PDB file of C-alpha atoms in Angstrom:
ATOM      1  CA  UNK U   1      -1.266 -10.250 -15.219  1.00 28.00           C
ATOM      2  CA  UNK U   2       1.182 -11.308 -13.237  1.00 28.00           C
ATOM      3  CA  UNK U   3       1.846 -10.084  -9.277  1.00 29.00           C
ATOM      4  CA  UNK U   4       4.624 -10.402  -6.971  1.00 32.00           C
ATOM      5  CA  UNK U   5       4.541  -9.567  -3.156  1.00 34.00           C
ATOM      6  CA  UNK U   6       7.466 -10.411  -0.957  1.00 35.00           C
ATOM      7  CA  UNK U   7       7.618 -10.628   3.106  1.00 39.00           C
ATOM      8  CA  UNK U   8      10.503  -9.598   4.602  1.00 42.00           C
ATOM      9  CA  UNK U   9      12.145 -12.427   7.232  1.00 44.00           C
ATOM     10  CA  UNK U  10      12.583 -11.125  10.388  1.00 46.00           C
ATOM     11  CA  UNK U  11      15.278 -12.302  12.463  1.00 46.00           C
ATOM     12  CA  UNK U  12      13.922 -14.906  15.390  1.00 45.00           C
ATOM     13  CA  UNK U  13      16.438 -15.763  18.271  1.00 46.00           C
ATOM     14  CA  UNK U  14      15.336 -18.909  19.029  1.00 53.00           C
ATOM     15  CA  UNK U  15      15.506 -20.968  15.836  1.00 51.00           C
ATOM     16  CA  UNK U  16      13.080 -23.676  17.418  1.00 63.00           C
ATOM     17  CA  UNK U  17      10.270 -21.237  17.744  1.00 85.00           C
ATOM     18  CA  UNK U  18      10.450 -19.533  14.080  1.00 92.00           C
ATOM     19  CA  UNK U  19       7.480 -19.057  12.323  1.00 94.00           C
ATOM     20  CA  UNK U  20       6.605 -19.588   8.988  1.00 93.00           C
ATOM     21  CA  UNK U  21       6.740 -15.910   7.763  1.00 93.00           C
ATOM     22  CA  UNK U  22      10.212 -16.154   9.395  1.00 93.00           C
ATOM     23  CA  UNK U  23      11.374 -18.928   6.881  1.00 92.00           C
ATOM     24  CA  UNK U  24       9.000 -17.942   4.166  1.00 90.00           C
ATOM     25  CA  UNK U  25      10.557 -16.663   0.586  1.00 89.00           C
ATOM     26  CA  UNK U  26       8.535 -14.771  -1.252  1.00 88.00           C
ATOM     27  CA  UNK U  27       5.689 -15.731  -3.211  1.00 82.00           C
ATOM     28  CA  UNK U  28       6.595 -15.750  -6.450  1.00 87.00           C
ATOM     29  CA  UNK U  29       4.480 -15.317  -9.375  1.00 92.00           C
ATOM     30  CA  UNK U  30       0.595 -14.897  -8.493  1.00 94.00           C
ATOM     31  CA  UNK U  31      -1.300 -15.223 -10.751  1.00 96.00           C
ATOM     32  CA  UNK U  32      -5.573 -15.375 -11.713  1.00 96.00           C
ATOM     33  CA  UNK U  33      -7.537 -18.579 -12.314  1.00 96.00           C
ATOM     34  CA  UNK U  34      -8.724 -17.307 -15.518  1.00 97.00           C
ATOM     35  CA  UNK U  35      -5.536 -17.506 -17.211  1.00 97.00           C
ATOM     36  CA  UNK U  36      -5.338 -20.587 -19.542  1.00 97.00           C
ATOM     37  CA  UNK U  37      -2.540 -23.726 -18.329  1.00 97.00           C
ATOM     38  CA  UNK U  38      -0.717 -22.965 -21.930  1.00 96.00           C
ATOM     39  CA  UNK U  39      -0.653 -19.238 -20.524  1.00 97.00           C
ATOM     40  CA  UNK U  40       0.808 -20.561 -17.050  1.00 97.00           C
ATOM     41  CA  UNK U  41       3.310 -22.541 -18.442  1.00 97.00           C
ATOM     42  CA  UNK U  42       5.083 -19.444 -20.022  1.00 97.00           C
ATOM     43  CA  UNK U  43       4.874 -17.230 -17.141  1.00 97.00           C
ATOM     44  CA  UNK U  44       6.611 -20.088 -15.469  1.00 96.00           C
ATOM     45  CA  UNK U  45       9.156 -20.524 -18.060  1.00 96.00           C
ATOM     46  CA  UNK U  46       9.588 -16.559 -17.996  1.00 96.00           C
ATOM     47  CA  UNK U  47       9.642 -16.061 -14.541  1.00 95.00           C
ATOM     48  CA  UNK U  48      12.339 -19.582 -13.886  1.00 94.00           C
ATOM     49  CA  UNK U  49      10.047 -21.019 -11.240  1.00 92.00           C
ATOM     50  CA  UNK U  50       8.576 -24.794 -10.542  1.00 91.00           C
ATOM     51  CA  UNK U  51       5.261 -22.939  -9.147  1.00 92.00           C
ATOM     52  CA  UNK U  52       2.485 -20.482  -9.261  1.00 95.00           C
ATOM     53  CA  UNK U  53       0.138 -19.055  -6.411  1.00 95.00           C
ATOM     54  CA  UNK U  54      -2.882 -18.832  -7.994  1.00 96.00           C
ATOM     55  CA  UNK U  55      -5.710 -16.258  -6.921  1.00 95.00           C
ATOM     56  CA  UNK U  56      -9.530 -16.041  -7.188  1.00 94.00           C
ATOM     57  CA  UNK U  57     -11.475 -13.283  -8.833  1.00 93.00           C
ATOM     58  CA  UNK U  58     -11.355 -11.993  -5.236  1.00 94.00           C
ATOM     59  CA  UNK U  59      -7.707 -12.129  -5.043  1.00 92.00           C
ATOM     60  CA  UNK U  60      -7.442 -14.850  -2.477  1.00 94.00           C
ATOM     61  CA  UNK U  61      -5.366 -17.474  -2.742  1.00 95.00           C
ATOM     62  CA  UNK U  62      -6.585 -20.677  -4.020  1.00 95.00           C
ATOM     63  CA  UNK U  63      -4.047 -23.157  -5.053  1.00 95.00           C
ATOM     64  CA  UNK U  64      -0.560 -23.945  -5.767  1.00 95.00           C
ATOM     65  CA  UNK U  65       0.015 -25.167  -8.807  1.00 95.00           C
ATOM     66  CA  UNK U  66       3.346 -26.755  -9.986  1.00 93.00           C
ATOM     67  CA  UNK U  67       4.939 -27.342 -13.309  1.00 94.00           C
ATOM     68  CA  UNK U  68       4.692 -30.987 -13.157  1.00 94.00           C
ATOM     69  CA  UNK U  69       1.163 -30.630 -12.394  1.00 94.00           C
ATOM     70  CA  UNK U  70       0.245 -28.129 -15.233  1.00 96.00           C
ATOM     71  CA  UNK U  71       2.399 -30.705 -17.544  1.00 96.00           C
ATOM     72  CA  UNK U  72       0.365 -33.430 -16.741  1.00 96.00           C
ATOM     73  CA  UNK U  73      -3.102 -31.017 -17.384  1.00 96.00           C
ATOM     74  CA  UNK U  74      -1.586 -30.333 -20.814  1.00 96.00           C
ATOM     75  CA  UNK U  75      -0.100 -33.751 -22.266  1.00 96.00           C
ATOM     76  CA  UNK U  76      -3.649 -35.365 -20.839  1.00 94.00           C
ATOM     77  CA  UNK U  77      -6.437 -36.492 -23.062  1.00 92.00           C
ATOM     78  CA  UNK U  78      -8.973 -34.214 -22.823  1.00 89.00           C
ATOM     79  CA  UNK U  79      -6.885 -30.977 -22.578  1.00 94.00           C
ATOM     80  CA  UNK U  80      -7.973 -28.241 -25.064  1.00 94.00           C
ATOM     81  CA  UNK U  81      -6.327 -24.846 -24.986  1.00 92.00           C
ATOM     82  CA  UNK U  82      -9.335 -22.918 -23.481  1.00 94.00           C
ATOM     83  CA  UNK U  83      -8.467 -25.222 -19.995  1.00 96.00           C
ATOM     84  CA  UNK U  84      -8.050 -22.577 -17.169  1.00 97.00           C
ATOM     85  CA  UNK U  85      -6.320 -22.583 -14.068  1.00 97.00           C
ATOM     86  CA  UNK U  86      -9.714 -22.747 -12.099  1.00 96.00           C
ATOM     87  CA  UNK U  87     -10.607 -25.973 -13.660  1.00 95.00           C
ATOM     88  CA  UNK U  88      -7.339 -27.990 -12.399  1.00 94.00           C
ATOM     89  CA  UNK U  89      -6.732 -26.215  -9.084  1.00 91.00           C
ATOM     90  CA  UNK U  90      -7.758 -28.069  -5.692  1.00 86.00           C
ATOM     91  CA  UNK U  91     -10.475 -26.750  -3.478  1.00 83.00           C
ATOM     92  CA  UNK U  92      -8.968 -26.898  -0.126  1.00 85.00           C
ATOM     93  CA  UNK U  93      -5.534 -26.789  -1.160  1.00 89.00           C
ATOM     94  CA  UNK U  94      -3.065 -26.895   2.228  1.00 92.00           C
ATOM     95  CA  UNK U  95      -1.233 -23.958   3.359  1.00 94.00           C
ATOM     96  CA  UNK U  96       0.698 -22.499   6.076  1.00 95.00           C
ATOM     97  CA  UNK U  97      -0.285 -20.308   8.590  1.00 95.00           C
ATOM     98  CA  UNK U  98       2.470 -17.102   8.862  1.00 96.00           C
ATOM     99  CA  UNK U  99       1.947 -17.763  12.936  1.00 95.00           C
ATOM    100  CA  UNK U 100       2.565 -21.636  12.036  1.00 94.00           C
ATOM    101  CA  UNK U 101       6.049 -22.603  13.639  1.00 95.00           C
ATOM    102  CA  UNK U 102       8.406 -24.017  11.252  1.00 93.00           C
ATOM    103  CA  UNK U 103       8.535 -27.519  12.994  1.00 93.00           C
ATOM    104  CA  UNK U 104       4.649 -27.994  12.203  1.00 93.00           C
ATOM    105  CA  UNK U 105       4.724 -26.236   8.453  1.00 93.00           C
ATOM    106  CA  UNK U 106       7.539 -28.978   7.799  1.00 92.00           C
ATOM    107  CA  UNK U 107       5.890 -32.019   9.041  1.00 93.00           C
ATOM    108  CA  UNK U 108       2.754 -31.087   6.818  1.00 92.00           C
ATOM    109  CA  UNK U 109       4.472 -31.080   3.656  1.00 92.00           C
ATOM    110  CA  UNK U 110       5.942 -34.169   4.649  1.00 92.00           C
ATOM    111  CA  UNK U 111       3.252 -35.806   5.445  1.00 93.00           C
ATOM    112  CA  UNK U 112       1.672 -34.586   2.239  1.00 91.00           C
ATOM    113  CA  UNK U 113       4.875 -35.385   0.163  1.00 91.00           C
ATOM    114  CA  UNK U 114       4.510 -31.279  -1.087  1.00 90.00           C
ATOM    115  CA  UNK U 115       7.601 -29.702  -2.184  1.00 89.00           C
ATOM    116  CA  UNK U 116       6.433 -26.116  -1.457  1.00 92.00           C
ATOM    117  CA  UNK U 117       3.922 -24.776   0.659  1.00 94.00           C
ATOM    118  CA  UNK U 118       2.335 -21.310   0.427  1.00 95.00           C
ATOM    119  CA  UNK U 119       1.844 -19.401   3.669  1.00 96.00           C
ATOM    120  CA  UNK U 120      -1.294 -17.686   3.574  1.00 96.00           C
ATOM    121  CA  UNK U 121      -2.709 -14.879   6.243  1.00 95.00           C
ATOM    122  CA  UNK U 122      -6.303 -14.821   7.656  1.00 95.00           C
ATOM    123  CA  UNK U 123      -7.272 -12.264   4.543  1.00 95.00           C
ATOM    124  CA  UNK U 124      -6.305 -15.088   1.890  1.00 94.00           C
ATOM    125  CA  UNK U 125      -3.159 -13.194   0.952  1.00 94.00           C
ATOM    126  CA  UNK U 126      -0.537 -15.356  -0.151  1.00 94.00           C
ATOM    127  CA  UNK U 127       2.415 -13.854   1.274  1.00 95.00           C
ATOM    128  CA  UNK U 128       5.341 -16.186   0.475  1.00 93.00           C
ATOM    129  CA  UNK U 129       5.943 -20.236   0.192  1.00 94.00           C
ATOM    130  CA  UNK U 130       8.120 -22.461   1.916  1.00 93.00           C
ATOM    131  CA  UNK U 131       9.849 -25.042   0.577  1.00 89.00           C
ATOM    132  CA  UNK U 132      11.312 -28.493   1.496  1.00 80.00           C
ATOM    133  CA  UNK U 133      15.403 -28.486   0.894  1.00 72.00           C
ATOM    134  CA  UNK U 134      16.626 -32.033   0.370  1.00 58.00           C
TER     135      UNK U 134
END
């Protein structure tokens, strides 16, 4: 199963004080860390995107996961086709804050070296992802 959710961006007058839920896109694809990495892939291919959100049996979010990263999972040595999302995502995988200012969200994904970064509310609801533009 796959779930979208969008955020709407709300204008902010001063540009040095926006959040991230102001600069957010939407989420994207979410989907559940049952679903198998060969599964993933597709609903990547299908949906044109370079990332998931992935969600626990509770719905909360849980990790990011790229295409690169899924790749990898797939072309490595001891991938078999019952692999599932929950046994490649991180525990403790970074996020944003929606209250996080834009200025802070960017210097954490630089510091990381992350492409995107999901912002996630207090609930675990991953509400949209921000990404780097080179």
């Amino acid at each position: 199963m796959t779930l979208v959710q969008t955020h709407p961006r709300t204008p902010c007058a001063d540009a040095g004080r926006r959040t991230a839920a102001d600069a957010m896109d939407g989420a994207g694809p979410q989907v559940w860390d049952d679903m198998t990495v060969e599964v993933a892939l597709s609903v990547m291919a299908a949906a044109r995107t370079g990332h998931l959100v992935v969600r626990d049996e509770d719905g909360r979010f849980t990790d990011l996961v790229s295409r690169a990263r899924l790749t990898a999972v797939r072309d490595g040595r001891g991938y078999t086709d019952r692999v599932r999302l929950r046994d490649v995502v991180v525990e403790g995988a970074p996020f944003a804050s929606p209250l996080s200012t834009v200025a802070e969200a960017e210097r954490a994904m630089r510091d990381r070296r992350l492409g995107a970064l999901p912002v996630v509310d207090e609930d675990g609801n991953a509400l949209g992802v921000l990404a780097l533009t080179r």
